[in-house]
Coordinates of C-alpha atoms and ligand atoms in Angstrom, one line a residue:
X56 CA 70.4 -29.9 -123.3
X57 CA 69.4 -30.0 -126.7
X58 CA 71.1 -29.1 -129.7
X59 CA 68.6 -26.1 -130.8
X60 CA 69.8 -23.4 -129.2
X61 CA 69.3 -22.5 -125.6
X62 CA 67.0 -19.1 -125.4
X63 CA 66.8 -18.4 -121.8
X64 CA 63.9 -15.5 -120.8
X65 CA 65.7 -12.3 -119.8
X66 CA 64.3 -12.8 -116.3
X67 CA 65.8 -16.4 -116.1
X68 CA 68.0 -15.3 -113.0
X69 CA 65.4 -13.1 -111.0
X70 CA 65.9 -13.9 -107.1
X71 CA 69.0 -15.9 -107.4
X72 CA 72.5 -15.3 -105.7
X73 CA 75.3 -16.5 -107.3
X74 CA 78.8 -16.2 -106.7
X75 CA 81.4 -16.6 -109.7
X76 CA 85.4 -16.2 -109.2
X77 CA 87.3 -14.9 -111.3
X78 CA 85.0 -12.4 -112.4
X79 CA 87.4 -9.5 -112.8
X80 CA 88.3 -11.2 -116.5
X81 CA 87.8 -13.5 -119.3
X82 CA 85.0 -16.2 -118.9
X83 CA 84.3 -15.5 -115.9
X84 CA 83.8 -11.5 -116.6
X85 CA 81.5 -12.1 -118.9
X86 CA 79.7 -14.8 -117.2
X87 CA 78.9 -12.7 -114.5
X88 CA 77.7 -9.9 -116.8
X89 CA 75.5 -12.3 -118.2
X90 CA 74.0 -13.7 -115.0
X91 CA 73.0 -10.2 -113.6
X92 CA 71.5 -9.0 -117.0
X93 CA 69.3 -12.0 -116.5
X94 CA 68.6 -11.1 -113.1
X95 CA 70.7 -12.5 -110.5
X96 CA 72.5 -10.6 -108.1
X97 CA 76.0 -11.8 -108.3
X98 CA 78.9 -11.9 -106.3
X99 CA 82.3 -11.2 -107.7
X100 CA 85.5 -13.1 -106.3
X101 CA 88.2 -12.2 -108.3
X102 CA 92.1 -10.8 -107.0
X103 CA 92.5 -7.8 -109.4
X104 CA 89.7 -5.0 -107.3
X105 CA 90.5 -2.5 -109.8
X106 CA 88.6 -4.8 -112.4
X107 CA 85.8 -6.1 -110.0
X108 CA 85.3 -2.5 -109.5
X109 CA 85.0 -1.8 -113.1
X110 CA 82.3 -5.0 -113.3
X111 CA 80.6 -3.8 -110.6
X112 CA 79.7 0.1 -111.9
X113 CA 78.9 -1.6 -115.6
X114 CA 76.2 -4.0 -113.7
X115 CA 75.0 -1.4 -111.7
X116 CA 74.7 0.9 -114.4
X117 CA 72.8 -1.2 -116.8
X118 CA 70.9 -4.1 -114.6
X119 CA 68.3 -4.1 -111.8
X120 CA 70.3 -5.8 -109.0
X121 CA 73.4 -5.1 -106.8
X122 CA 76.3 -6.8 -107.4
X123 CA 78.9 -7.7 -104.5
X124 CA 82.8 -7.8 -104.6
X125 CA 84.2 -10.3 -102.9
X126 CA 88.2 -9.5 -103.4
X127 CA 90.4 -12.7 -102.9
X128 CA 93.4 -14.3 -103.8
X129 CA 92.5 -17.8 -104.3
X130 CA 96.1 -18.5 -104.6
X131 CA 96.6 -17.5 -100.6
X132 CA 92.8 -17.7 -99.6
X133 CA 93.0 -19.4 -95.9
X134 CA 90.7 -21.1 -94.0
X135 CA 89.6 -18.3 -92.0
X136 CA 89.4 -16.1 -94.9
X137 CA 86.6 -18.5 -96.5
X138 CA 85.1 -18.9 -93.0
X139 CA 84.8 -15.1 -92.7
X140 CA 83.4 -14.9 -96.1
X141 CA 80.5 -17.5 -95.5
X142 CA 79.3 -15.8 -92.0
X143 CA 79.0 -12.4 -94.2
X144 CA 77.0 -14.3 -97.3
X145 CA 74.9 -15.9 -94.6
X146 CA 74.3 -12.6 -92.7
X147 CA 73.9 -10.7 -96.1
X148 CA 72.0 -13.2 -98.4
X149 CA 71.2 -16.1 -96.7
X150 CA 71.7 -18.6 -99.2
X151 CA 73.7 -19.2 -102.8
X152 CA 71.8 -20.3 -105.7
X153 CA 74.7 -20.8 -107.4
X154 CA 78.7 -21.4 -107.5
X155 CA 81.0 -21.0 -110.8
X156 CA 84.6 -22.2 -109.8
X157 CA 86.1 -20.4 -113.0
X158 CA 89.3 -18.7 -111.7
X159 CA 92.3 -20.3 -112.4
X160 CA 95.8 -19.9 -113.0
X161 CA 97.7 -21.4 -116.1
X162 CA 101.3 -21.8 -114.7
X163 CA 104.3 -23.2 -117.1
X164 CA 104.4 -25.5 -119.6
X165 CA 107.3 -27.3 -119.1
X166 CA 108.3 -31.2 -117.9
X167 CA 107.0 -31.9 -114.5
X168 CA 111.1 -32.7 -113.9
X169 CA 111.7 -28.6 -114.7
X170 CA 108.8 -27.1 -113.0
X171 CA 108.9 -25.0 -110.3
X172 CA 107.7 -26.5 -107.3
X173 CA 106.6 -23.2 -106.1
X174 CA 104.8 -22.5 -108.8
X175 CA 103.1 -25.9 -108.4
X176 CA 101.6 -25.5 -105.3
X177 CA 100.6 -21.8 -105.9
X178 CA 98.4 -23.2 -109.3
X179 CA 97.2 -26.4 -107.0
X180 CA 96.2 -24.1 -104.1
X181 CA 94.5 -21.6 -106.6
X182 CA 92.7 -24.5 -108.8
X183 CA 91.9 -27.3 -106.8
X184 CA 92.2 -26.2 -103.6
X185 CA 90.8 -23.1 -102.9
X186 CA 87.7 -24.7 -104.9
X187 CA 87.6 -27.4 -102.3
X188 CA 87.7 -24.8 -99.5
X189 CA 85.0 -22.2 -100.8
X190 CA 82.3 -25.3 -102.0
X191 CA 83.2 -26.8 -97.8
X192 CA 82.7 -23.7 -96.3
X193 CA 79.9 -22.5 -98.5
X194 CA 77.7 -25.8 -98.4
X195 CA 75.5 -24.8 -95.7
X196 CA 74.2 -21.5 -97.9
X197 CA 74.0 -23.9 -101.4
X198 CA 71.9 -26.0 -99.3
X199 CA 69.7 -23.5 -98.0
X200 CA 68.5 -22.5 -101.7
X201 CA 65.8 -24.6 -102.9
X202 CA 67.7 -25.5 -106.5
X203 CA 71.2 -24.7 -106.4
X204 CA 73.9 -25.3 -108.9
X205 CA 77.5 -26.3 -108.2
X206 CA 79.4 -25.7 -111.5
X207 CA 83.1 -26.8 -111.9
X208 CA 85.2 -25.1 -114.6
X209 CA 87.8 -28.0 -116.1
X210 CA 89.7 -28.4 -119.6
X211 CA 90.3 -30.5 -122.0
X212 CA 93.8 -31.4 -120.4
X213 CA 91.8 -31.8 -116.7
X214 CA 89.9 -34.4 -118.7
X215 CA 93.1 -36.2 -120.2
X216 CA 96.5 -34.9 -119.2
X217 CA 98.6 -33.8 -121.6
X218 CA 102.4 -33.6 -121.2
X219 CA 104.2 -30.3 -120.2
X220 CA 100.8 -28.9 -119.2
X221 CA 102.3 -29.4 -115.5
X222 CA 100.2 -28.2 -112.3
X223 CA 97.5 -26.9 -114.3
X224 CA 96.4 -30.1 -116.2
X225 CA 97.0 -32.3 -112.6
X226 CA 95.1 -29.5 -110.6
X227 CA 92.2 -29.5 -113.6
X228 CA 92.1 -33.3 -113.3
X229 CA 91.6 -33.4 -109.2
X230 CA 89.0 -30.4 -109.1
X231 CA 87.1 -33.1 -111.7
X232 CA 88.0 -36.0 -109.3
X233 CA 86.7 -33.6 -106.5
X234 CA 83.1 -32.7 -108.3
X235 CA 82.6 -36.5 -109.3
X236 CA 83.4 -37.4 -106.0
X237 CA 80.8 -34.4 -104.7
X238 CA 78.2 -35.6 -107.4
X239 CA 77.8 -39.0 -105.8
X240 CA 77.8 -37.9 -102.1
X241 CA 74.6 -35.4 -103.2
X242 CA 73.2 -37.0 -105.5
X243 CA 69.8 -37.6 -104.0
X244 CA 70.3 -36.2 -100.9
X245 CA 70.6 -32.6 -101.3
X246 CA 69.1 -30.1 -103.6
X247 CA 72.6 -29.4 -105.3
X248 CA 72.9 -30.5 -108.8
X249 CA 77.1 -30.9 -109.3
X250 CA 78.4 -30.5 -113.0
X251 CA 81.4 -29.8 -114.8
X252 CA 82.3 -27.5 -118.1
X253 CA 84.7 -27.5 -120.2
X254 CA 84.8 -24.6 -122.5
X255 CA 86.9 -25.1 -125.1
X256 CA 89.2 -23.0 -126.7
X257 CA 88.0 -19.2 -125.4
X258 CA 89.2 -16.2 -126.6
X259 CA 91.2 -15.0 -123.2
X260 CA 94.4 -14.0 -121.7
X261 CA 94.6 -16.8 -120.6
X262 CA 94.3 -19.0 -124.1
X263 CA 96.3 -15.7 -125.7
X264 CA 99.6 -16.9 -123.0
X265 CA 98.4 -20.8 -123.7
X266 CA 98.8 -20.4 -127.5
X267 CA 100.8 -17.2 -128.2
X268 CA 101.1 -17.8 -132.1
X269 CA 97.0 -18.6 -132.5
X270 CA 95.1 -16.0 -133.9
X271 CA 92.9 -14.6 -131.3
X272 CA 89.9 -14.2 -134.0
X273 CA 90.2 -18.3 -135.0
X274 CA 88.8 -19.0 -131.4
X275 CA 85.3 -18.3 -130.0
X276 CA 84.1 -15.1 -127.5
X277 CA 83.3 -15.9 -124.2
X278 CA 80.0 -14.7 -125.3
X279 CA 79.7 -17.9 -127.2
X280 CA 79.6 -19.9 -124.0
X281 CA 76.5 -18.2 -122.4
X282 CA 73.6 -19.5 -123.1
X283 CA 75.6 -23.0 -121.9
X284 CA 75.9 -20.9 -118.8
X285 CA 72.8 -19.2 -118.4
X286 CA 71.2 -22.6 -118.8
X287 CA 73.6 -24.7 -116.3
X288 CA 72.8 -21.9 -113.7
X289 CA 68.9 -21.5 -114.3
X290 CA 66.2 -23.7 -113.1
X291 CA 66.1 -25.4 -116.8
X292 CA 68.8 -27.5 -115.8
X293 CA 67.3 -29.0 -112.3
X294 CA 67.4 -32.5 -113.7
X295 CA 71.2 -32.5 -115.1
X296 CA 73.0 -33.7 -112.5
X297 CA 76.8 -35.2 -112.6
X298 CA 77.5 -34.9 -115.9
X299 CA 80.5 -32.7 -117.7
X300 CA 79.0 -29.9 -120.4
X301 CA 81.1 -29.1 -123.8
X302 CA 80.6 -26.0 -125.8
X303 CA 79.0 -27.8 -128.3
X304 CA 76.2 -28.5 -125.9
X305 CA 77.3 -31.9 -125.8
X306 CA 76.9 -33.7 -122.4
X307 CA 78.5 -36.7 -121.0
X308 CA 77.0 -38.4 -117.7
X309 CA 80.2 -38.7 -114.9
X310 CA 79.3 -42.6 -114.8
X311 CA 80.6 -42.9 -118.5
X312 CA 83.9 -40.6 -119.0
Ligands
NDP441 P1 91.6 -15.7 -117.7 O1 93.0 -15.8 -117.3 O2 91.2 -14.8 -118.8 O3 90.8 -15.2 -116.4 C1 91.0 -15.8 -115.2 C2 90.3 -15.1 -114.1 O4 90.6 -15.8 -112.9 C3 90.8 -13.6 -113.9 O5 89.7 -12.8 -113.6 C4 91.8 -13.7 -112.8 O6 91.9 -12.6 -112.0 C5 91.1 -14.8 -112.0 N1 92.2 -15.4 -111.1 C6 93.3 -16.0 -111.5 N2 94.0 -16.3 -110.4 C7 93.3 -16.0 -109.3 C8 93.5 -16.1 -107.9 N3 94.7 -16.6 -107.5 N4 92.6 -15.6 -107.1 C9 91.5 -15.1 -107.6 N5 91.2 -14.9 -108.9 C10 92.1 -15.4 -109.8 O7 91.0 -17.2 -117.9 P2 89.8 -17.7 -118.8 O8 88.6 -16.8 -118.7 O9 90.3 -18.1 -120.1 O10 89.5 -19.1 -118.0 C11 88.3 -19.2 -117.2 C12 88.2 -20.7 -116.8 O11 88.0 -21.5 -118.0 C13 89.5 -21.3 -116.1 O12 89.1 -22.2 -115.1 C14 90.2 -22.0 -117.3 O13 91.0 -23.0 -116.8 C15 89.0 -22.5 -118.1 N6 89.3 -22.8 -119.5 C16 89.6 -21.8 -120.4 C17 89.8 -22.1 -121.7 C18 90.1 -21.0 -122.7 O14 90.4 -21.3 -123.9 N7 90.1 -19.7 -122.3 C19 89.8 -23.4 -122.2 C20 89.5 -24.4 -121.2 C21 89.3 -24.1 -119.9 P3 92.9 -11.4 -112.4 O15 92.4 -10.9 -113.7 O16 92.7 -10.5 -111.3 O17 94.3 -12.1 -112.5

């Protein structure tokens, strides 16, 4: 991507399916707002319905395709649940265009010798494992598009652990291990591209209970992040391929980090 910025047509996303979790808030919310006002028709995973519900009447009301809720709790999500949830996207759709793993949970900052080991599997299994679960089970419809996009959501301490950032920063850095590892197996072979974003500081709840004392107007809108997005998930980025996407449009290839 270059550094001028990104102006995707309004009709960028016309015909494509995509599926973002964690759509019921923060990034993710307005990601998927984003997506269907450029014409995709998006699926939203997300555990709160009341808020997927309130996503779901804004798209309706004021773009030209049908959303679908997809209520899950990543954090319990089994097998069978992601199993059932393919055969209904197959039946219904036929194919996924795209995949934002966004949802996440945050978890304690504390020493790993402190935290609570249930809390630790519960933001593994929601982070990294439920990601590798949904992009398993869902590879036969990413395949079936003709140009799909596997997008990985990480952090600045998935990159580089940070102390006290416990299960979050070790689930952050296997979900990048995962998508590197992905990248290579289809790279070449498959008509998935495989990147990861980091988005910087957001403003979210979930950067509000990271950094309580922070000023919620020092940090950027998620609405600063879209055209990032819009561009990862459009056809403009067919050729990026294995490489991990900052805010600042910067890009670095997996090979080299
Ligand atoms: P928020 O906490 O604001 O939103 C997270 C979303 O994920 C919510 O919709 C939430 O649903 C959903 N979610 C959480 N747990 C589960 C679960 N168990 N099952 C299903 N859905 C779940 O987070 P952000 O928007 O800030 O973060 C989005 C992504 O960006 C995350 O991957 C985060 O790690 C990453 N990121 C964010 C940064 C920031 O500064 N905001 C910085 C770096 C990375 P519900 O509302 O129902 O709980």
């Amino acid at each position: 991507m270059s550094d001028t910025p990104y102006r995707p047509p309004s009709d960028l996303l016309t015909d494509k399916v995509i599926l973002v979790t964690g759509a019921g808030d923060g990034i993710g919310l307005v990601a998927a707002k984003t997506f269907a006002s450029h014409g995709a028709t998006v699926l939203l995973l997300g555990k709160t319905v009341a808020k997927l519900e309130a996503l779901y009447d804004d798209i309706a009301a004021t773009c030209r395709s049908e959303p679908g809720i997809i209520p899950m709790d990543l954090a319990t999500a089994t097998v069978n649940t992601v199993e059932d949830l393919a055969l209904v996207l197959l039946q219904r759709y036929g194919r996924l265009d795209g995949l934002l793993h966004n949802a996440a949970i945050l978890g304690d900052r504390v020493p790993v010798e402190y935290y609570n080991i249930e809390q630790w599997q519960t933001v593994m299994q929601a982070n990294y494992h439920a990601p590798f679960l949904l992009t398993r089970l869902l590879m036969p419809l990413l395949r079936a598009a003709p140009k799909a996009s596997l997008l990985f959501t990480s952090s600045g301490v998935g990159a580089v652990p940070r102390a006290y950032w416990g299960a979050y920063a070790a689930s952050k850095y296997a979900l990048e291990g995962f998508a590197r590892l992905l990248a290579d197996e289809t790279d070449t072979t498959s008509n998935i591209r495989v990147n990861i974003i980091n988005p910087g500081a957001t403003r979210t709840a979930m950067r509000a209970a990271a950094y309580p004392g922070e000023n919620p107007a020092s940090v950027k809108p998620p609405a600063q992040l879209m055209p990032l997005y819009l561009y990862l998930m459009g056809d403009d980025s067919e050729a990026d391929h294995g490489f991990t996407f900052n805010s600042d449009l910067s890009k670095q290839p997996f090979n080299q980090t």
